[in-house]
């Protein structure tokens, strides 16, 4: 059964939350500097702008159509993986740089190896605000990559 969540209300700025967000992004950047990590620097160099646009589209879709758990799509909206698949160009694999950056941000938050996106999305107590925050962090990492890599 799908669980839907109403559209999020705008977040109130919190210096503590911002500091935690900066720490998550720095952790992700450190992981990217590790040669064995499966999201290569080369894939971000080649595709960071496209990944950021795709992640922005996922966020817009979830806000507009709704967010659900336990199934890719329902009458109430999309789960994170379903939204990512929906905004992927026809014929392209949704296992893209955007997918890999989302996986990296899930890893930073939870320590889950590989793709824990679906498990993270479906965790009991998960809220749409957390999902949108994860997407925002991933998009920021992708958008800011050129500045970091240079």
Coordinates of N, CA, C and O in Angstrom, one line a residue:
X1 N 0.8 -1.2 0.0 CA 0.0 0.0 0.0 C 0.9 1.2 0.0 O 1.9 1.3 0.7
X2 N 0.6 2.2 -0.8 CA 1.4 3.4 -0.9 C 1.0 4.4 0.2 O -0.1 4.4 0.7
X3 N 2.0 5.0 0.7 CA 1.9 6.1 1.7 C 2.2 7.4 1.0 O 3.3 7.5 0.5
X4 N 1.2 8.3 1.0 CA 1.5 9.6 0.4 C 1.6 10.6 1.4 O 1.1 10.5 2.5
X5 N 2.4 11.7 1.1 CA 2.6 12.8 2.0 C 2.2 14.1 1.3 O 2.5 14.2 0.1
X6 N 1.5 15.0 2.0 CA 1.2 16.2 1.3 C 2.4 17.0 0.9 O 3.5 16.8 1.4
X7 N 2.2 18.0 0.1 CA 3.3 18.9 -0.3 C 4.0 19.5 0.9 O 3.3 19.8 1.9
X8 N 5.3 19.7 0.8 CA 6.0 20.2 2.0 C 5.8 21.7 2.2 O 5.5 22.4 1.2
X9 N 5.9 22.1 3.4 CA 5.9 23.5 3.7 C 7.3 24.0 3.6 O 8.2 23.3 3.9
X10 N 7.5 25.3 3.3 CA 8.9 25.8 3.3 C 9.6 25.7 4.6 O 9.0 25.9 5.7
X11 N 10.8 25.3 4.6 CA 11.6 25.1 5.8 C 12.1 26.4 6.4 O 12.3 27.4 5.6
X12 N 12.2 26.5 7.6 CA 12.7 27.6 8.3 C 14.2 27.5 8.4 O 14.7 26.4 8.7
X13 N 14.9 28.5 8.1 CA 16.4 28.4 8.1 C 16.9 28.1 9.5 O 16.4 28.7 10.5
X14 N 17.8 27.2 9.6 CA 18.4 26.8 10.9 C 19.9 26.7 10.7 O 20.4 25.9 9.8
X15 N 20.7 27.4 11.4 CA 22.1 27.3 11.3 C 22.7 25.9 11.6 O 23.6 25.5 10.9
X16 N 22.0 25.2 12.5 CA 22.5 23.8 12.8 C 22.2 22.9 11.6 O 23.1 22.2 11.2
X17 N 21.0 23.0 11.0 CA 20.7 22.2 9.9 C 21.6 22.5 8.7 O 22.0 21.7 8.0
X18 N 21.9 23.8 8.5 CA 22.8 24.2 7.4 C 24.2 23.6 7.7 O 24.9 23.2 6.8
X19 N 24.7 23.7 8.9 CA 26.0 23.1 9.2 C 26.0 21.6 9.0 O 27.0 21.1 8.5
X20 N 24.9 20.9 9.3 CA 24.8 19.5 9.0 C 24.9 19.2 7.5 O 25.5 18.3 7.1
X21 N 24.2 20.0 6.8 CA 24.1 19.9 5.3 C 25.5 20.1 4.7 O 26.0 19.3 3.9
X22 N 26.2 21.1 5.2 CA 27.6 21.4 4.7 C 28.5 20.2 5.0 O 29.3 19.7 4.2
X23 N 28.3 19.6 6.2 CA 29.1 18.4 6.6 C 28.8 17.2 5.7 O 29.7 16.5 5.3
X24 N 27.5 17.0 5.4 CA 27.2 15.9 4.5 C 27.8 16.1 3.1 O 28.4 15.2 2.5
X25 N 27.8 17.3 2.6 CA 28.4 17.6 1.3 C 29.9 17.4 1.3 O 30.5 16.8 0.4
X26 N 30.5 17.8 2.4 CA 32.0 17.6 2.5 C 32.3 16.1 2.6 O 33.3 15.7 2.0
X27 N 31.5 15.4 3.3 CA 31.7 13.9 3.4 C 31.6 13.3 2.0 O 32.4 12.4 1.6
X28 N 30.6 13.7 1.2 CA 30.5 13.2 -0.1 C 31.7 13.5 -1.0 O 32.2 12.7 -1.7
X29 N 32.2 14.8 -0.9 CA 33.3 15.2 -1.7 C 34.6 14.3 -1.3 O 35.4 14.0 -2.1
X30 N 34.7 14.0 0.0 CA 35.8 13.2 0.5 C 35.7 11.8 -0.1 O 36.7 11.2 -0.5
X31 N 34.5 11.2 -0.1 CA 34.3 9.9 -0.7 C 34.6 9.9 -2.2 O 35.2 9.0 -2.7
X32 N 34.3 11.0 -2.9 CA 34.6 11.1 -4.3 C 36.1 11.1 -4.5 O 36.6 10.7 -5.6
X33 N 36.8 11.6 -3.6 CA 38.3 11.7 -3.7 C 39.0 10.3 -3.5 O 40.1 10.1 -3.8
X34 N 38.2 9.3 -3.0 CA 38.7 8.0 -2.8 C 38.7 7.2 -4.1 O 37.6 7.0 -4.7
X35 N 39.8 6.8 -4.7 CA 39.9 6.2 -6.0 C 39.0 5.0 -6.2 O 38.5 4.7 -7.3
X36 N 38.7 4.3 -5.1 CA 37.9 3.0 -5.3 C 36.4 3.3 -5.2 O 35.6 2.4 -5.5
X37 N 36.0 4.5 -4.9 CA 34.5 4.7 -4.8 C 33.9 4.6 -6.2 O 34.4 5.1 -7.2
X38 N 32.7 4.0 -6.3 CA 32.2 3.6 -7.6 C 31.6 4.8 -8.4 O 31.4 4.7 -9.6
X39 N 31.4 6.0 -7.8 CA 31.0 7.2 -8.6 C 32.3 7.9 -8.9 O 33.0 8.4 -8.1
X40 N 32.8 7.8 -10.1 CA 34.1 8.3 -10.5 C 34.0 9.8 -10.7 O 33.0 10.3 -11.1
X41 N 35.1 10.4 -10.5 CA 35.3 11.8 -10.7 C 35.0 12.1 -12.2 O 34.4 13.1 -12.6
X42 N 35.4 11.2 -13.1 CA 35.3 11.3 -14.5 C 33.8 11.4 -14.9 O 33.4 12.2 -15.8
X43 N 32.9 10.6 -14.3 CA 31.5 10.7 -14.6 C 30.9 12.0 -14.2 O 30.1 12.6 -14.9
X44 N 31.3 12.6 -13.1 CA 30.8 13.9 -12.7 C 31.4 15.0 -13.6 O 30.7 15.9 -13.9
X45 N 32.7 14.8 -13.9 CA 33.3 15.8 -14.9 C 32.5 15.9 -16.2 O 32.2 17.0 -16.7
X46 N 32.1 14.8 -16.7 CA 31.4 14.7 -18.0 C 29.9 15.0 -17.9 O 29.3 15.5 -18.8
X47 N 29.3 14.8 -16.7 CA 27.8 14.8 -16.7 C 27.2 15.6 -15.5 O 26.1 15.4 -15.2
X48 N 28.0 16.4 -14.8 CA 27.5 17.0 -13.6 C 26.3 18.0 -13.9 O 25.3 18.0 -13.1
X49 N 26.3 18.8 -14.9 CA 25.2 19.7 -15.2 C 24.0 18.9 -15.5 O 22.9 19.3 -15.1
X50 N 24.1 17.9 -16.3 CA 22.9 17.0 -16.7 C 22.3 16.4 -15.4 O 21.1 16.3 -15.3
X51 N 23.2 15.9 -14.6 CA 22.7 15.2 -13.3 C 22.0 16.2 -12.5 O 20.9 15.9 -11.9
X52 N 22.5 17.4 -12.3 CA 21.8 18.5 -11.5 C 20.4 18.8 -12.1 O 19.5 18.9 -11.4
X53 N 20.3 18.9 -13.4 CA 19.0 19.2 -14.1 C 18.1 18.0 -13.8 O 16.9 18.2 -13.5
X54 N 18.6 16.8 -13.9 CA 17.7 15.6 -13.7 C 17.2 15.6 -12.3 O 16.0 15.3 -12.0
X55 N 18.1 15.9 -11.3 CA 17.7 15.9 -9.9 C 16.7 17.0 -9.6 O 15.8 16.8 -8.9
X56 N 16.9 18.2 -10.2 CA 15.9 19.3 -10.1 C 14.6 18.8 -10.6 O 13.5 19.1 -10.0
X57 N 14.5 18.1 -11.7 CA 13.3 17.7 -12.3 C 12.6 16.6 -11.4 O 11.4 16.6 -11.2
X58 N 13.4 15.8 -10.7 CA 12.8 14.8 -9.8 C 12.2 15.6 -8.6 O 11.0 15.3 -8.2
X59 N 12.8 16.6 -8.1 CA 12.3 17.4 -7.0 C 11.0 18.0 -7.4 O 10.0 18.0 -6.7
X60 N 10.9 18.7 -8.6 CA 9.7 19.3 -9.1 C 8.6 18.3 -9.2 O 7.5 18.6 -8.8
X61 N 8.9 17.2 -9.8 CA 7.9 16.1 -10.0 C 7.3 15.7 -8.6 O 6.1 15.5 -8.5
X62 N 8.1 15.5 -7.6 CA 7.7 15.0 -6.3 C 6.8 16.1 -5.6 O 5.8 15.7 -5.0
X63 N 7.2 17.3 -5.8 CA 6.4 18.4 -5.2 C 5.0 18.5 -5.9 O 4.0 18.6 -5.3
X64 N 5.1 18.4 -7.2 CA 3.9 18.6 -8.0 C 2.9 17.4 -7.9 O 1.7 17.6 -7.7
X65 N 3.5 16.2 -8.0 CA 2.6 15.0 -8.1 C 2.5 14.3 -6.8 O 1.6 13.4 -6.6
X66 N 3.4 14.5 -5.8 CA 3.3 13.8 -4.5 C 4.4 12.7 -4.4 O 4.9 12.3 -5.4
X67 N 4.7 12.4 -3.2 CA 5.7 11.4 -2.8 C 5.0 10.2 -2.2 O 4.1 10.4 -1.3
X68 N 5.4 9.0 -2.5 CA 4.9 7.8 -1.9 C 6.1 6.9 -1.5 O 7.2 7.1 -1.9
X69 N 5.7 5.9 -0.8 CA 6.6 4.8 -0.4 C 6.1 3.5 -0.9 O 4.9 3.3 -1.2
X70 N 7.0 2.5 -1.1 CA 6.7 1.1 -1.3 C 6.3 0.8 -2.8 O 6.1 -0.4 -3.1
X71 N 6.1 1.8 -3.6 CA 5.9 1.5 -5.0 C 6.4 2.6 -5.9 O 6.4 3.8 -5.4
X72 N 6.8 2.3 -7.1 CA 7.4 3.4 -7.9 C 6.4 4.5 -8.2 O 6.8 5.7 -8.2
X73 N 5.2 4.2 -8.5 CA 4.2 5.2 -8.8 C 2.8 4.7 -8.4 O 2.5 3.5 -8.5
X74 N 2.0 5.7 -8.0 CA 0.6 5.4 -7.6 C -0.2 6.6 -7.9 O 0.3 7.6 -8.4
X75 N -1.5 6.5 -7.7 CA -2.4 7.7 -7.9 C -2.0 8.8 -7.0 O -2.3 10.0 -7.3
X76 N -1.2 8.5 -5.9 CA -0.8 9.6 -4.9 C 0.5 10.2 -5.3 O 0.9 11.2 -4.6
X77 N 1.3 9.6 -6.2 CA 2.6 10.2 -6.6 C 3.6 9.2 -6.9 O 3.3 8.1 -7.4
X78 N 4.9 9.5 -6.7 CA 6.0 8.7 -7.1 C 6.9 8.5 -5.8 O 7.0 9.4 -5.0
X79 N 7.6 7.4 -5.8 CA 8.7 7.2 -4.9 C 9.9 7.9 -5.5 O 9.9 8.2 -6.7
X80 N 11.0 8.0 -4.8 CA 12.2 8.6 -5.3 C 12.7 7.9 -6.6 O 13.0 8.5 -7.6
X81 N 12.8 6.6 -6.5 CA 13.3 5.8 -7.7 C 12.3 6.0 -8.9 O 12.7 6.1 -10.0
X82 N 11.0 5.9 -8.6 CA 10.0 6.1 -9.7 C 10.1 7.5 -10.3 O 10.0 7.6 -11.5
X83 N 10.3 8.5 -9.5 CA 10.4 9.8 -10.0 C 11.7 10.0 -10.9 O 11.7 10.6 -12.0
X84 N 12.8 9.4 -10.4 CA 14.0 9.4 -11.2 C 13.8 8.7 -12.6 O 14.3 9.2 -13.6
X85 N 13.2 7.6 -12.6 CA 12.9 6.9 -13.8 C 12.0 7.7 -14.7 O 12.2 7.7 -15.9
X86 N 11.0 8.4 -14.1 CA 10.0 9.1 -14.9 C 10.7 10.3 -15.7 O 10.4 10.6 -16.8
X87 N 11.7 10.9 -15.0 CA 12.3 12.1 -15.7 C 13.5 11.7 -16.6 O 14.1 12.6 -17.2
X88 N 13.8 10.5 -16.6 CA 14.9 10.0 -17.5 C 14.5 10.0 -18.9 O 13.3 9.6 -19.2
X89 N 15.3 10.4 -19.8 CA 15.0 10.5 -21.2 C 14.6 9.1 -21.7 O 15.2 8.1 -21.3
X90 N 13.6 9.0 -22.6 CA 13.2 7.7 -23.2 C 14.4 7.0 -23.8 O 15.3 7.6 -24.5
X91 N 14.6 5.7 -23.5 CA 15.6 4.9 -24.0 C 16.9 5.0 -23.2 O 17.8 4.2 -23.4
X92 N 17.0 5.9 -22.3 CA 18.2 6.1 -21.5 C 18.1 5.3 -20.2 O 16.9 5.1 -19.7
X93 N 19.2 4.8 -19.6 CA 19.1 4.1 -18.3 C 19.0 5.1 -17.2 O 19.6 6.2 -17.2
X94 N 18.1 4.8 -16.3 CA 18.0 5.7 -15.1 C 19.1 5.5 -14.2 O 19.3 6.3 -13.2
X95 N 20.0 4.5 -14.4 CA 21.2 4.4 -13.6 C 22.2 5.3 -14.2 O 23.1 4.9 -15.0
X96 N 22.1 6.6 -13.9 CA 22.8 7.6 -14.5 C 23.7 8.3 -13.4 O 23.8 7.8 -12.3
X97 N 24.4 9.3 -13.8 CA 25.2 10.1 -12.8 C 24.3 10.6 -11.7 O 24.6 10.6 -10.5
X98 N 23.0 11.1 -12.1 CA 22.1 11.5 -11.0 C 21.8 10.4 -10.0 O 21.8 10.7 -8.8
X99 N 21.6 9.2 -10.5 CA 21.3 8.1 -9.7 C 22.5 7.8 -8.8 O 22.4 7.6 -7.6
X100 N 23.7 7.9 -9.3 CA 24.9 7.6 -8.6 C 25.1 8.7 -7.5 O 25.6 8.4 -6.4
X101 N 24.9 9.9 -7.8 CA 25.0 11.0 -6.8 C 24.0 10.8 -5.7 O 24.3 11.0 -4.5
X102 N 22.8 10.5 -6.0 CA 21.8 10.2 -5.0 C 22.2 9.0 -4.1 O 22.1 9.1 -2.9
X103 N 22.8 8.0 -4.7 CA 23.3 6.8 -3.9 C 24.4 7.3 -3.0 O 24.5 6.8 -1.9
X104 N 25.3 8.1 -3.5 CA 26.4 8.7 -2.7 C 25.8 9.4 -1.5 O 26.3 9.2 -0.3
X105 N 24.8 10.2 -1.7 CA 24.2 11.0 -0.6 C 23.5 10.1 0.4 O 23.5 10.4 1.6
X106 N 22.9 9.0 -0.1 CA 22.3 8.1 0.9 C 23.4 7.4 1.7 O 23.2 7.2 2.9
X107 N 24.5 7.1 1.0 CA 25.6 6.5 1.7 C 26.1 7.4 2.8 O 26.4 7.0 3.9
X108 N 26.3 8.7 2.5 CA 26.8 9.7 3.5 C 25.8 9.7 4.7 O 26.3 9.8 5.8
X109 N 24.5 9.7 4.4 CA 23.5 9.8 5.5 C 23.4 8.5 6.3 O 23.2 8.6 7.5
X110 N 23.6 7.3 5.7 CA 23.3 6.1 6.4 C 24.5 5.1 6.5 O 24.4 4.2 7.3
X111 N 25.5 5.2 5.7 CA 26.5 4.2 5.6 C 26.2 3.0 4.7 O 27.0 2.1 4.6
X112 N 25.0 3.0 4.1 CA 24.6 1.9 3.2 C 25.5 1.9 2.0 O 25.8 3.0 1.4
X113 N 26.1 0.8 1.7 CA 26.9 0.6 0.5 C 26.1 0.4 -0.8 O 25.0 -0.2 -0.7
X114 N 26.6 0.9 -1.9 CA 25.8 0.7 -3.2 C 24.6 1.5 -3.2 O 24.5 2.6 -2.6
X115 N 23.6 1.1 -3.8 CA 22.3 1.8 -3.9 C 21.4 1.4 -2.9 O 20.7 0.4 -2.9
X116 N 21.2 2.3 -1.9 CA 20.2 2.1 -0.9 C 19.1 3.0 -1.0 O 18.4 3.3 -0.1
X117 N 18.9 3.6 -2.2 CA 17.9 4.6 -2.5 C 16.5 4.1 -2.1 O 15.8 4.8 -1.4
X118 N 16.1 3.0 -2.7 CA 14.8 2.5 -2.4 C 14.5 2.2 -0.9 O 13.5 2.5 -0.4
X119 N 15.5 1.5 -0.3 CA 15.4 1.2 1.1 C 15.3 2.5 2.0 O 14.5 2.6 2.9
X120 N 16.1 3.5 1.6 CA 16.1 4.7 2.3 C 14.7 5.4 2.1 O 14.1 5.9 3.1
X121 N 14.2 5.5 0.9 CA 12.9 6.1 0.6 C 11.8 5.4 1.4 O 10.9 6.1 1.9
X122 N 11.9 4.1 1.5 CA 10.8 3.3 2.1 C 10.9 3.1 3.6 O 10.1 2.5 4.2
X123 N 11.9 3.7 4.2 CA 12.1 3.5 5.7 C 10.9 4.1 6.5 O 10.4 5.2 6.1
X124 N 10.5 3.4 7.5 CA 9.4 3.8 8.3 C 9.7 5.2 8.9 O 10.9 5.4 9.3
X125 N 8.8 6.1 8.9 CA 9.0 7.4 9.4 C 9.6 8.4 8.5 O 9.7 9.6 8.9
X126 N 10.0 8.0 7.3 CA 10.6 8.9 6.4 C 9.5 10.0 6.0 O 8.4 9.7 5.8
X127 N 10.0 11.2 5.8 CA 9.1 12.3 5.5 C 9.5 12.9 4.1 O 10.7 12.9 3.8
X128 N 8.6 13.5 3.4 CA 8.8 14.1 2.1 C 9.9 15.2 2.2 O 10.7 15.3 1.3
X129 N 10.0 15.9 3.3 CA 11.0 16.9 3.5 C 12.4 16.4 3.5 O 13.3 17.0 2.9
X130 N 12.6 15.2 4.1 CA 13.9 14.5 4.0 C 14.2 14.1 2.6 O 15.4 14.2 2.2
X131 N 13.3 13.6 1.9 CA 13.5 13.2 0.5 C 13.9 14.4 -0.4 O 14.9 14.3 -1.1
X132 N 13.2 15.5 -0.2 CA 13.5 16.7 -1.0 C 14.9 17.3 -0.6 O 15.7 17.8 -1.4
X133 N 15.2 17.1 0.7 CA 16.5 17.6 1.2 C 17.7 16.7 0.6 O 18.7 17.3 0.2
X134 N 17.5 15.4 0.5 CA 18.4 14.5 -0.1 C 18.7 14.9 -1.6 O 19.8 15.0 -2.0
X135 N 17.6 15.2 -2.3 CA 17.7 15.5 -3.7 C 18.4 16.9 -3.8 O 19.3 17.0 -4.7
X136 N 18.1 17.8 -3.0 CA 18.7 19.1 -3.0 C 20.2 19.0 -2.7 O 21.1 19.6 -3.4
X137 N 20.6 18.2 -1.8 CA 22.0 17.9 -1.5 C 22.7 17.3 -2.7 O 23.8 17.7 -3.1
X138 N 22.1 16.3 -3.3 CA 22.7 15.7 -4.5 C 22.9 16.6 -5.6 O 23.9 16.7 -6.3
X139 N 21.8 17.4 -5.9 CA 21.9 18.4 -7.0 C 23.0 19.4 -6.7 O 23.7 19.8 -7.6
X140 N 23.1 19.9 -5.4 CA 24.1 20.9 -5.1 C 25.5 20.3 -5.3 O 26.4 20.9 -5.8
X141 N 25.7 19.0 -4.9 CA 27.0 18.4 -5.1 C 27.3 18.3 -6.6 O 28.4 18.7 -7.0
X142 N 26.3 17.9 -7.4 CA 26.6 17.9 -8.9 C 26.8 19.2 -9.5 O 27.7 19.4 -10.3
X143 N 26.0 20.2 -9.1 CA 26.2 21.6 -9.6 C 27.5 22.2 -9.2 O 28.1 22.9 -10.0
X144 N 27.9 22.0 -8.0 CA 29.2 22.6 -7.5 C 30.4 21.8 -7.9 O 31.5 22.2 -7.5
X145 N 30.3 20.7 -8.6 CA 31.4 19.8 -8.8 C 32.5 20.5 -9.6 O 33.7 20.4 -9.2
X146 N 32.3 21.2 -10.6 CA 33.3 21.9 -11.4 C 34.2 22.8 -10.5 O 35.4 22.7 -10.7
X147 N 33.5 23.5 -9.6 CA 34.3 24.4 -8.8 C 35.2 23.6 -7.8 O 36.3 24.0 -7.5
X148 N 34.7 22.4 -7.4 CA 35.5 21.6 -6.5 C 36.7 20.9 -7.2 O 37.8 20.8 -6.7
X149 N 36.4 20.4 -8.4 CA 37.3 19.6 -9.2 C 38.4 20.5 -9.8 O 39.5 20.0 -10.0
X150 N 38.2 21.8 -10.0 CA 39.2 22.6 -10.6 C 40.3 23.0 -9.7 O 40.3 23.0 -8.5

